[in-house]
Coordinates of C-alpha atoms and ligand atoms in Angstrom, one line a residue:
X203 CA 27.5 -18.4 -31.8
X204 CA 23.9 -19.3 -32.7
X205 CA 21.6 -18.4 -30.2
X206 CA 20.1 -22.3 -30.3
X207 CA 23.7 -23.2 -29.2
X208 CA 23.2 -21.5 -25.9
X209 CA 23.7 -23.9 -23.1
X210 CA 20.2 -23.1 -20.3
X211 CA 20.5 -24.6 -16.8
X212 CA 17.6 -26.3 -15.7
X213 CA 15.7 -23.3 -13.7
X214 CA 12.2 -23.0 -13.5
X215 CA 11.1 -21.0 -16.6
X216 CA 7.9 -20.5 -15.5
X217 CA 8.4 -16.7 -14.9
X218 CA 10.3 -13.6 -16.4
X219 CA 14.1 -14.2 -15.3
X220 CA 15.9 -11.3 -14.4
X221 CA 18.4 -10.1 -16.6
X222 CA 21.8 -8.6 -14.9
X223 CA 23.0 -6.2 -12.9
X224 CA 25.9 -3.3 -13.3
X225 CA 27.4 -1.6 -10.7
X226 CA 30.6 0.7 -11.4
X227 CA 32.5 3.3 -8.8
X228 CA 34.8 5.8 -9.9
X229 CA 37.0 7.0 -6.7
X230 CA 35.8 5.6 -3.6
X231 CA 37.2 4.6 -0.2
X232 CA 37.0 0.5 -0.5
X233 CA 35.7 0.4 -3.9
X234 CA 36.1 -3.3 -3.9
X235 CA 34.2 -4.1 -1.0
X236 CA 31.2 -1.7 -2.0
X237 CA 31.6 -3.2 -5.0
X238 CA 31.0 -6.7 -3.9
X239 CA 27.9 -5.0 -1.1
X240 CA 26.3 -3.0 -4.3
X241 CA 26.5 -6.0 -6.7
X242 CA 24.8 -8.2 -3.1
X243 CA 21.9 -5.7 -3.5
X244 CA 21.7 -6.1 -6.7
X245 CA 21.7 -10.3 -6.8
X246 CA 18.4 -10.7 -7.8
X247 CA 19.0 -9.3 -11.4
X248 CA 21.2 -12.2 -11.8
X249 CA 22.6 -15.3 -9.7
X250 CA 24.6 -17.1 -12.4
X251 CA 27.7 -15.5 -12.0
X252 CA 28.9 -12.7 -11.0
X253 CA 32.7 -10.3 -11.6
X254 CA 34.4 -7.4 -10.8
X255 CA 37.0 -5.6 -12.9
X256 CA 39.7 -3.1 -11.0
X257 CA 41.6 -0.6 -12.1
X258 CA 44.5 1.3 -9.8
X259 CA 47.1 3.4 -10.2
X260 CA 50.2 2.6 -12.5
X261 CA 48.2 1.1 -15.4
X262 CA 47.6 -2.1 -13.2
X263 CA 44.1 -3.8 -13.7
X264 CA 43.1 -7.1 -12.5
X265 CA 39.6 -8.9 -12.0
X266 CA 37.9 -11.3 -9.7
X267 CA 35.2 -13.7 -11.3
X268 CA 33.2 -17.1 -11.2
X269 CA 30.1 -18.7 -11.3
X270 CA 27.3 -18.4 -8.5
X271 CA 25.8 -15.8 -6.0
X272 CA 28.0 -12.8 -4.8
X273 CA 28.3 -14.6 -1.3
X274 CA 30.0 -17.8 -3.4
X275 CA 31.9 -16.1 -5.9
X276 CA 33.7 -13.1 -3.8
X277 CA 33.6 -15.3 -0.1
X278 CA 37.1 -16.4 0.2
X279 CA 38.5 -13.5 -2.1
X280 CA 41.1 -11.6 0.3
X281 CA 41.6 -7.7 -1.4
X282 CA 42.8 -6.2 1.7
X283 CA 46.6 -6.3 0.2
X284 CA 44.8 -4.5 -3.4
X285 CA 45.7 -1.0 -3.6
X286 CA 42.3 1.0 -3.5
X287 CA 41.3 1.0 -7.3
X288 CA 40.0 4.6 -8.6
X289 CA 37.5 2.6 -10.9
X290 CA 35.7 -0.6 -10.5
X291 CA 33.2 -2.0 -12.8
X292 CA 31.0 -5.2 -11.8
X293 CA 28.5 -7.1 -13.0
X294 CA 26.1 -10.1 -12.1
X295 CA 25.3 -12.1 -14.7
X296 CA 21.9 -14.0 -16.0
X297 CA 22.4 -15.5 -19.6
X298 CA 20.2 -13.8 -21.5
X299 CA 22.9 -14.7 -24.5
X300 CA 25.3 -17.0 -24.9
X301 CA 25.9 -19.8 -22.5
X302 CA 27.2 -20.2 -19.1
X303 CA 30.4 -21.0 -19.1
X304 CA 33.5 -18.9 -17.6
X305 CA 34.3 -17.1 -20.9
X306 CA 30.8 -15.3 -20.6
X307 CA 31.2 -13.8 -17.1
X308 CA 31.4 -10.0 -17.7
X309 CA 33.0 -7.8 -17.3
X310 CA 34.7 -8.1 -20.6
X311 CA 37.8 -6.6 -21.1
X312 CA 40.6 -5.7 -23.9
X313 CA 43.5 -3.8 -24.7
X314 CA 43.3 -1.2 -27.3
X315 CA 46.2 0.2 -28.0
X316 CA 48.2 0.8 -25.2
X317 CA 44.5 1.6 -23.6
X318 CA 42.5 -0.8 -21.2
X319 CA 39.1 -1.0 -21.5
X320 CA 36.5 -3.5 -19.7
X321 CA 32.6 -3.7 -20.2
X322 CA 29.7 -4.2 -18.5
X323 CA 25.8 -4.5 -20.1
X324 CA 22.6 -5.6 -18.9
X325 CA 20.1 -5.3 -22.1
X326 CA 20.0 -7.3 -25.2
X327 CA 21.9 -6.1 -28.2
X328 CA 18.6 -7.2 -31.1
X329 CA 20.9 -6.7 -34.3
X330 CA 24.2 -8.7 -32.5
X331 CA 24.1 -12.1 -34.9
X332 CA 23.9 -9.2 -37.5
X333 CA 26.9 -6.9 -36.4
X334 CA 29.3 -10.1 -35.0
X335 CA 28.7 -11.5 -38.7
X336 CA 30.3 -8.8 -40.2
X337 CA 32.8 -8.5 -37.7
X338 CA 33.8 -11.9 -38.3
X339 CA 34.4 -11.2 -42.0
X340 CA 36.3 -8.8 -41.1
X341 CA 38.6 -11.1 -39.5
X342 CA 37.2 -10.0 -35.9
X343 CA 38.3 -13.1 -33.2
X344 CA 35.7 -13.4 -30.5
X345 CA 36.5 -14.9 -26.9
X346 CA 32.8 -15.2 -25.9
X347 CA 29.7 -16.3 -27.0
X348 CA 28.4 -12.3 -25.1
X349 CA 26.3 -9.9 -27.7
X350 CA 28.0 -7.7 -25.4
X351 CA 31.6 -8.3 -27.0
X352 CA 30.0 -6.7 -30.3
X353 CA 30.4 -3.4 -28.8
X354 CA 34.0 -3.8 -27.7
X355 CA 35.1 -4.7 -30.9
X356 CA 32.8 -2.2 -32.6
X357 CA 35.0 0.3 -30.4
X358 CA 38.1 -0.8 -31.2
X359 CA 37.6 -0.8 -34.9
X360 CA 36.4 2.2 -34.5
X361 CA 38.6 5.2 -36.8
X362 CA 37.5 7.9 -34.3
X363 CA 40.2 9.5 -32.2
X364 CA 38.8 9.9 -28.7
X365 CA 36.9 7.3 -26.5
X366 CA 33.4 9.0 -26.6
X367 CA 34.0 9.5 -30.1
X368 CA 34.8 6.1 -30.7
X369 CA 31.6 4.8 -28.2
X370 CA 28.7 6.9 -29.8
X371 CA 30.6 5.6 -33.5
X372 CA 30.0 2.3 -32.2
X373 CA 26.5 2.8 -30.6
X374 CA 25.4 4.2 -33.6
X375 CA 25.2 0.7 -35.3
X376 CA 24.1 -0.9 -32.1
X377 CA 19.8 -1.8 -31.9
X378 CA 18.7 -3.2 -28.4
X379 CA 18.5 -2.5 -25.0
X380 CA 22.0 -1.4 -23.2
X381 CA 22.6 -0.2 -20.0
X382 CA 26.5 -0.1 -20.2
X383 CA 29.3 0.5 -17.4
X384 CA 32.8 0.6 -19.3
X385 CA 35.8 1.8 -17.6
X386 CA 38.6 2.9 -20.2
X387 CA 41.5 3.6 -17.9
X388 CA 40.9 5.2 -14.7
X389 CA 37.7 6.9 -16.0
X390 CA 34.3 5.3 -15.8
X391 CA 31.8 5.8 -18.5
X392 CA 27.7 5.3 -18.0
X393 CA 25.4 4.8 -20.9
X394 CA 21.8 3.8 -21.8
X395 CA 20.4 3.1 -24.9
X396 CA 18.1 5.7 -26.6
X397 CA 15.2 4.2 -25.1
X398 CA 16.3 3.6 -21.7
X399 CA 14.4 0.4 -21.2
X400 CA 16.8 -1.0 -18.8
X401 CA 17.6 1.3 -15.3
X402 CA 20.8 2.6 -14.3
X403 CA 21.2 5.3 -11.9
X404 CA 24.1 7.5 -10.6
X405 CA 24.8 8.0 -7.0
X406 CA 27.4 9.9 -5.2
X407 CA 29.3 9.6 -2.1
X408 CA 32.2 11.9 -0.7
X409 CA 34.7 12.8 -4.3
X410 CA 33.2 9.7 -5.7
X411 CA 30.6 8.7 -8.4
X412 CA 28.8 5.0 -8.2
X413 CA 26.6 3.6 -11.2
X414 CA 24.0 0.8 -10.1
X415 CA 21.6 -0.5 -11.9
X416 CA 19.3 0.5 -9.1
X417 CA 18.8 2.8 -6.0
X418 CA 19.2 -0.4 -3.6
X419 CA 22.7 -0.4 -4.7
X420 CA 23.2 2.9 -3.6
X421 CA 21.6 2.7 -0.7
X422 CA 23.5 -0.7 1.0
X423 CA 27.2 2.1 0.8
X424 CA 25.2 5.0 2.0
X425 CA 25.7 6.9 -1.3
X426 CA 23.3 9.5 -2.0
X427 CA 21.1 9.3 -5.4
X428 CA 21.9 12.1 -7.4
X429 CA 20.2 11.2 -10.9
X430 CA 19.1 8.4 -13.3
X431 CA 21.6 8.0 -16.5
X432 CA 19.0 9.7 -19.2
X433 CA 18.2 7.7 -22.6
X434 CA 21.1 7.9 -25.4
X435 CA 23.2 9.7 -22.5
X436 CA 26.9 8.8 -22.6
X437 CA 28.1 10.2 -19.2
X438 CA 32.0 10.4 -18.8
X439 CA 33.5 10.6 -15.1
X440 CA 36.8 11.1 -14.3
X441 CA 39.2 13.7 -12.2
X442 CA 37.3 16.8 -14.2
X443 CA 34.5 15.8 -13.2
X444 CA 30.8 14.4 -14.5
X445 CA 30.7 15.1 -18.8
X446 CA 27.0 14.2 -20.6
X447 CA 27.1 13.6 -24.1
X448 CA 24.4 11.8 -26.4
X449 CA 24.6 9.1 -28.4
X450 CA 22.1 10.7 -30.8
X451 CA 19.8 13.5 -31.3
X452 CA 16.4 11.1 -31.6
X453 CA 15.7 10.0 -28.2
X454 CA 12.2 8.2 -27.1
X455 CA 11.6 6.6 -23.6
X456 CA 10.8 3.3 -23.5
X457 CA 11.5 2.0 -19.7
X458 CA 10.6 -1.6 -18.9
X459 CA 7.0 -1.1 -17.4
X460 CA 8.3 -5.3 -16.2
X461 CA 10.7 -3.6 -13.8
X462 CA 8.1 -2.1 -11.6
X463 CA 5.7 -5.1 -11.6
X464 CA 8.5 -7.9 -10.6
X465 CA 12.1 -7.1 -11.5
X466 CA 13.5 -4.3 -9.7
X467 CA 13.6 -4.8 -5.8
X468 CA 10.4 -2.9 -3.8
X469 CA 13.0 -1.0 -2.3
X470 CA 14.4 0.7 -5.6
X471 CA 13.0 4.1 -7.1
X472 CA 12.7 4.9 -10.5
X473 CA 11.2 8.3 -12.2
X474 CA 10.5 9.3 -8.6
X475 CA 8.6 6.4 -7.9
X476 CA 9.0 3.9 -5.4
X477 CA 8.5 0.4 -6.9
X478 CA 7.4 -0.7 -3.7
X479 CA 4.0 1.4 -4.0
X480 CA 3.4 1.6 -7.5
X481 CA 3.0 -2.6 -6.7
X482 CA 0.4 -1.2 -4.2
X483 CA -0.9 1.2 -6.7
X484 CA -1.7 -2.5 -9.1
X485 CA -3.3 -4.3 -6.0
X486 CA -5.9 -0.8 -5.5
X487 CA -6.4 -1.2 -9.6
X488 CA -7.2 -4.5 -9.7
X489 CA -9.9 -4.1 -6.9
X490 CA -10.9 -1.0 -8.8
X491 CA -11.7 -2.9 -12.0
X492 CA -13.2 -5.8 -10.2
X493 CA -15.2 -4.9 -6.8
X494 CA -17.7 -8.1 -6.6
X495 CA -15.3 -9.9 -4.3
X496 CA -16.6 -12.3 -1.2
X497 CA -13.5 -13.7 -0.2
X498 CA -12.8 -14.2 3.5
X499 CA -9.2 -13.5 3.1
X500 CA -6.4 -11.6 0.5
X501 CA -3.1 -14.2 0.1
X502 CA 0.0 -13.6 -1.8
X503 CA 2.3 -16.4 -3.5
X504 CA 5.5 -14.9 -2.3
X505 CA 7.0 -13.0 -2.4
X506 CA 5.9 -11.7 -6.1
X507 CA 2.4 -11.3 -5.2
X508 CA 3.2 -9.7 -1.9
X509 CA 2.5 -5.9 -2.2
X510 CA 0.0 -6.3 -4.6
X511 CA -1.9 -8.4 -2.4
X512 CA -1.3 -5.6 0.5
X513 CA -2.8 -2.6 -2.0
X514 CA -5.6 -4.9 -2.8
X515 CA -6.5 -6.0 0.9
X516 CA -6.2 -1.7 2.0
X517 CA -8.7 -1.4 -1.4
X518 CA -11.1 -4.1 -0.4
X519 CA -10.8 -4.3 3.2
X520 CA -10.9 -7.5 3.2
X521 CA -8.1 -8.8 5.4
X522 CA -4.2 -10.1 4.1
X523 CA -3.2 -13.1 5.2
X524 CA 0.1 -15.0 4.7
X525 CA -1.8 -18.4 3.7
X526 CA 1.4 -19.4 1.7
X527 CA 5.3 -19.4 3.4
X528 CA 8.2 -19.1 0.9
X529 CA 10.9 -21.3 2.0
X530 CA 13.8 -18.8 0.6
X531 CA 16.6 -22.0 1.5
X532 CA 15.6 -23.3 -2.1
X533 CA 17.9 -22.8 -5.0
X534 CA 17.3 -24.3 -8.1
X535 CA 14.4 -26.6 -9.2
X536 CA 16.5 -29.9 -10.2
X537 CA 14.4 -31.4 -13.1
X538 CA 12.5 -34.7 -11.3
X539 CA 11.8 -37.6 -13.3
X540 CA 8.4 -38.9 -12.0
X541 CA 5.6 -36.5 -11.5
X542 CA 5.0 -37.5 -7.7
X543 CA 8.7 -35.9 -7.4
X544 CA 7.7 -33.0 -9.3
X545 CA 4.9 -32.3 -7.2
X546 CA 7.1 -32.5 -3.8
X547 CA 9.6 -30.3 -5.1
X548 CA 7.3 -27.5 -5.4
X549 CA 6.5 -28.2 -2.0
X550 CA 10.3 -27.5 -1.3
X551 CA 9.4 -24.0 -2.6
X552 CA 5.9 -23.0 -1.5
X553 CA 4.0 -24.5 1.3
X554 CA 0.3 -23.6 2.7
X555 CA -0.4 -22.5 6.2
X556 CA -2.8 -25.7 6.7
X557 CA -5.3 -24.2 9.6
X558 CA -5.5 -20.7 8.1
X559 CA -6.9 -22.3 4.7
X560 CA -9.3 -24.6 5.5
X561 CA -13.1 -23.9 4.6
X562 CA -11.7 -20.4 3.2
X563 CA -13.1 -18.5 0.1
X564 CA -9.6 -16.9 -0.8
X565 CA -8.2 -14.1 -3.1
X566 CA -4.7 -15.0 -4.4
X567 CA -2.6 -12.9 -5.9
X568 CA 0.2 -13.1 -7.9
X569 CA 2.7 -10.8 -10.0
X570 CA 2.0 -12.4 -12.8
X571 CA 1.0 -15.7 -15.2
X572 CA 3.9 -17.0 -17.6
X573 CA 3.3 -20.5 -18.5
X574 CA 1.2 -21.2 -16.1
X575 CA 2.7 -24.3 -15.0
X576 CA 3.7 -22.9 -10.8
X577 CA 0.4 -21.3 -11.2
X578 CA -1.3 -24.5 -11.6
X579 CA 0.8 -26.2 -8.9
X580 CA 0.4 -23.5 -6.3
X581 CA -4.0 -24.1 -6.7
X582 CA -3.7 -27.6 -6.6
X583 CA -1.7 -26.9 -3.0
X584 CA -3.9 -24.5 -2.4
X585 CA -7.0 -27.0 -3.3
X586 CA -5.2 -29.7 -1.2
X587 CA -5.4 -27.8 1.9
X588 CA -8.9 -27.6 1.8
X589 CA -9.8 -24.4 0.4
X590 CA -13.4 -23.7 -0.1
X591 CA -13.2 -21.2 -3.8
X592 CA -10.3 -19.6 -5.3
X593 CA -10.2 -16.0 -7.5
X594 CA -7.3 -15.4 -8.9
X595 CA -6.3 -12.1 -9.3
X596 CA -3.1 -11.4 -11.4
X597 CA -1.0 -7.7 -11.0
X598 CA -0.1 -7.4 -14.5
X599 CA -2.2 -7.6 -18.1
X600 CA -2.3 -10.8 -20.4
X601 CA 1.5 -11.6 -21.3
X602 CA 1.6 -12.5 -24.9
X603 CA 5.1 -11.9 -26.2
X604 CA 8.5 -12.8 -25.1
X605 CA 11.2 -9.9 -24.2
X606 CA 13.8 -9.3 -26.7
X607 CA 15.8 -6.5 -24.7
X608 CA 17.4 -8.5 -21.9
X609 CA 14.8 -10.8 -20.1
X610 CA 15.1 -14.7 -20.5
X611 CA 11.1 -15.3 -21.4
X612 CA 9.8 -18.4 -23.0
X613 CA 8.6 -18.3 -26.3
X614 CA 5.6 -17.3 -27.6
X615 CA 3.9 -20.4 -28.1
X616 CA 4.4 -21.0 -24.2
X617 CA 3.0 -18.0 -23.3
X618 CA 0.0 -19.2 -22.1
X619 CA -2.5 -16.2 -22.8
X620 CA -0.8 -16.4 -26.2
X621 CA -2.4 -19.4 -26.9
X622 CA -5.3 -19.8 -24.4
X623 CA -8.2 -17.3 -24.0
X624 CA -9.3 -16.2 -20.6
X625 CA -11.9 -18.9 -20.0
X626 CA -9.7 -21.6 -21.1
X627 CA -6.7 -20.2 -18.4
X628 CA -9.3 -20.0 -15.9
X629 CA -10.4 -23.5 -16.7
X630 CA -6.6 -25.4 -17.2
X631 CA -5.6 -23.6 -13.1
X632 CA -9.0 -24.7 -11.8
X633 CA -10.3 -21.8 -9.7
X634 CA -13.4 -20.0 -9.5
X635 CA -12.8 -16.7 -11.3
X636 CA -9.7 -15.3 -12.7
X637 CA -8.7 -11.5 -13.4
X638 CA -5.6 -9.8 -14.7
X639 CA -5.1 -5.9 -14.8
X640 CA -5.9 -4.2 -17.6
X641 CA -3.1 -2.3 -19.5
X642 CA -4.8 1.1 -18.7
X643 CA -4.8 -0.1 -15.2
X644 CA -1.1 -0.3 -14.9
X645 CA -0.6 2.7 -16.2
X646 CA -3.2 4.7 -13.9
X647 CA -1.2 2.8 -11.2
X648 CA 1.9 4.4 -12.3
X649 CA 0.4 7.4 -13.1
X650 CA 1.8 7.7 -16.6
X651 CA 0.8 6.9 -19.6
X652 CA 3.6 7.5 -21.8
X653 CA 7.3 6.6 -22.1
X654 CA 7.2 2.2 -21.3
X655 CA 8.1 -0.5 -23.2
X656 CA 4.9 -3.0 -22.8
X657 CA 5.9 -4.9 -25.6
X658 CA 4.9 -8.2 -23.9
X659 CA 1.7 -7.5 -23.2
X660 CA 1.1 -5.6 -26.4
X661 CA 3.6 -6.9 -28.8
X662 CA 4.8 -3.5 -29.6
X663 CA 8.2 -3.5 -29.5
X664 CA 9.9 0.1 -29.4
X665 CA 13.2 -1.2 -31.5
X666 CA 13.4 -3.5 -34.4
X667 CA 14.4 -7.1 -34.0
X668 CA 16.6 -7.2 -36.3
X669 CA 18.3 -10.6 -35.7
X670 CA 15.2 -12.3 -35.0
X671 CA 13.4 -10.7 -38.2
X672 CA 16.8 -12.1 -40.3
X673 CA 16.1 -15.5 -38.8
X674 CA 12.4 -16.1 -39.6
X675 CA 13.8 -14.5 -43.1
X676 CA 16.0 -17.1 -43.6
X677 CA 13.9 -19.9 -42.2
X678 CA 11.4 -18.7 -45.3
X679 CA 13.8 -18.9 -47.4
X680 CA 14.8 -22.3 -46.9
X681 CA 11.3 -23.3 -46.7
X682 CA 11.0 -21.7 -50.3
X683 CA 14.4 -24.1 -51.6
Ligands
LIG127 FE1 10.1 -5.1 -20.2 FE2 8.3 -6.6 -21.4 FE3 9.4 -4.6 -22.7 FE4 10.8 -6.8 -22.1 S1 9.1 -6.7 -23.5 S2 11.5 -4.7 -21.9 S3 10.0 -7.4 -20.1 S4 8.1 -4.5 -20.9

């Protein structure tokens, strides 16, 4: 499936959407119902859909999935009468690839041989148009449109006699960014790609082993964090035990610096770091870099902006103030024909705290600037309410690529500090100054310098695009025709 064909729901694009979430358990008490509390934690790395796959005693397997939040999909689903499964695996889904219908929901699953094996990725496989091409001419018959199916069948095919074997065969071939749960049987296997650039962390509790793409997973069944999965690590558990092998001898850290600025939850911990503070850390930088500030108060747009714009107020003294309430009731932003409907639907979203604003010279902060377009909208409130200046003060560099390991990012050309210089951003929002962090800001705020993917605010990415290289290829070459 072309990547054109992919159906999009109408959300507001105007921001980095979170990719997905895994969350696997290998011999648990209630490993469905943690499942279903770890994969709630975990609902902001994807709200499209969300499944879990079970595996008991006796060879019997079954799964649970649909379309919509954890609280829809799993609220009237009655597993009291389920035998306790000794592996789970579950995943919420955002479409990063393929569309969203039903055959997309992961986990995926097959029978090979007399073997069941199920699958569950957050990432982006870059080289997937590639491999599933040659698949198909080998006869290969896929049952979703998932880049994540390339590595099931890549595993089946595979001639190598074991299950690790046949996974490090497979991964081999395999570009992009993987964080992978796969149960094969009643063992559970936990993988990242050789860069790590998406989390996943391992957490124990009692006998048991849990895999979650974050701490917060870990932390909602009182598990205990034992260890993040390592770059290229294949780690097998089952009755013997925890077994690490890697997928190959080259391995170079790349995390997603993105996670710490807005994906993961403030409550997760990465590397030893709390993402809650290292968002504090950014709001201290950005005062750092720019001290000439006479604003009368700090305000967040929530709840992105919200510990930034607590680090900068402890910085600069000046004081934080909630001058904009998040109504978190909202779902989707439904596309509104005439612009006077547009503008009240934002209003569904964000609204201004009227007597706190008026007259005010204000700092707002934000997490970051996509397209601009909520950017825009939230001044204009702002402006509406009667606020005396504006400086806008943004927790993250210029963005000027889109993600290719596992984000849903607009392209390029509606990047807006791809196309627009600094003046002309400041100028299209309308306020009075306007300052992002600097790249060696973030990094002093994370107090690291090495080992992050920061390819969209530097368009260097850490692993080739292969399918996206082929296509402008073959766009040149039909140009040349
Ligand atoms: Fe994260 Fe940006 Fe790299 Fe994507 S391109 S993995 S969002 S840092």
């Amino acid at each position: 499936m072309n990547q054109k064909m992919k159906k999009k729901s109408f959300i507001n694009k105007d921001r980095f959407i979170d990719h997905c979430a895994v969350f696997g358990t290998y011999n648990i008490e209630e490993s469905i119902y943690s499942s279903i509390l770890g994969l709630h934690a975990l609902q902001h790395r994807g709200q499209e859909a969300s499944g879990i796959f079970y595996f008991s005693d006796l060879n019997s397997f079954s799964f649970k999935k649909g379309s919509g939040k954890v609280s829809e999909v799993y609220n009237a689903f009655d597993h009291s009468k389920i035998q306790n499964p000794i592996v789970t695996n579950g995943h919420n889904r955002y479409s990063t690839f393929g569309g969203n219908e039903d055959k997309n929901i992961q986990p995926l699953y097959a029978q090979i041989n007399r073997d069941i094996i199920s699958i569950a990725h957050n990432g982006n496989i870059t080289n997937a148009h590639f491999l599933k091409n040659n698949l198909l001419e080998d006869g290969c018959i896929f049952q979703s449109d998932m880049d994540t199916e390339v590595i099931l069948h890549l595993i089946a095919k595979s001639k190598e006699t074991n299950i690790i074997d046949k996974i490090k065969d497979s991964l081999r071939k395999v570009e992009g960014a993987y964080s992978l749960v796969i149960t094969y049987n009643d063992e559970i296997i936990a993988i990242r790609d050789p860069n790590g650039i998406r989390p996943l962390v391992l957490g124990k509790k009692n006998e048991g082993y849990i895999v979650s793409s974050e701490t917060c997973g870990l932390d909602i069944i009182n598990a205990e964090f034992e260890r993040e999965i390592n770059p290229g690590e294949i780690l097998l558990i089952n009755k013997m035990g925890l077994k690490s092998f890697p997928i190959v001898n080259n391995i170079q850290k790349k995390f997603c610096v993105f996670e710490y600025i807005y994906f993961a939850r403030p409550d997760s911990n990465f590397e030893d770091k709390n993402v809650y503070n290292v968002r504090i850390n950014i709001g201290k930088q950005l005062f750092y870099e720019d001290t000439n500030n006479n604003s009368d108060i700090v305000i967040p747009v929530p709840d992105s902006g919200l510990a930034s714009a607590i680090g900068y107020s402890e910085a600069s003294g000046i004081p934080f103030q909630l001058g904009i309430i998040r109504n978190h009731y909202v779902g989707r932003s439904f596309i509104q024909p005439k612009q006077e409907l547009r503008d009240l639907a934002v209003k569904m979203k964000h609204n201004v705290n009227l007597k706190l604003l008026r007259d005010k010279t204000i700092t707002l902060i934000d997490d970051s600037i996509v397209r601009g377009t909520t950017s825009k909208k939230i001044v204009t409130l702002l402006k509406n309410a009667g606020v005396k200046e504006i400086h806008f003060k943004v927790a993250s560099p210029t963005i000027v690529g889109s993600c290719h390991y596992g984000v849903d990012t607009p392209d390029e050309n509606n990047l807006i500090a791809n196309i627009k210089s600094l003046n002309e951003i400041q100028s299209y929002l309308e306020v009075d100054s306007l300052q992002y962090l600097s790249i060696e800001g973030l990094y002093k705020s994370l107090n690291e310098t090495n080992g992050y993917c920061d390819a969209c605010f530097t368009k260097n990415y850490p692993v080739p695009l292969v399918d996206k290289n082929l296509e402008n290829y073959q766009k040149e070459q039909i140009k040349l025709v």
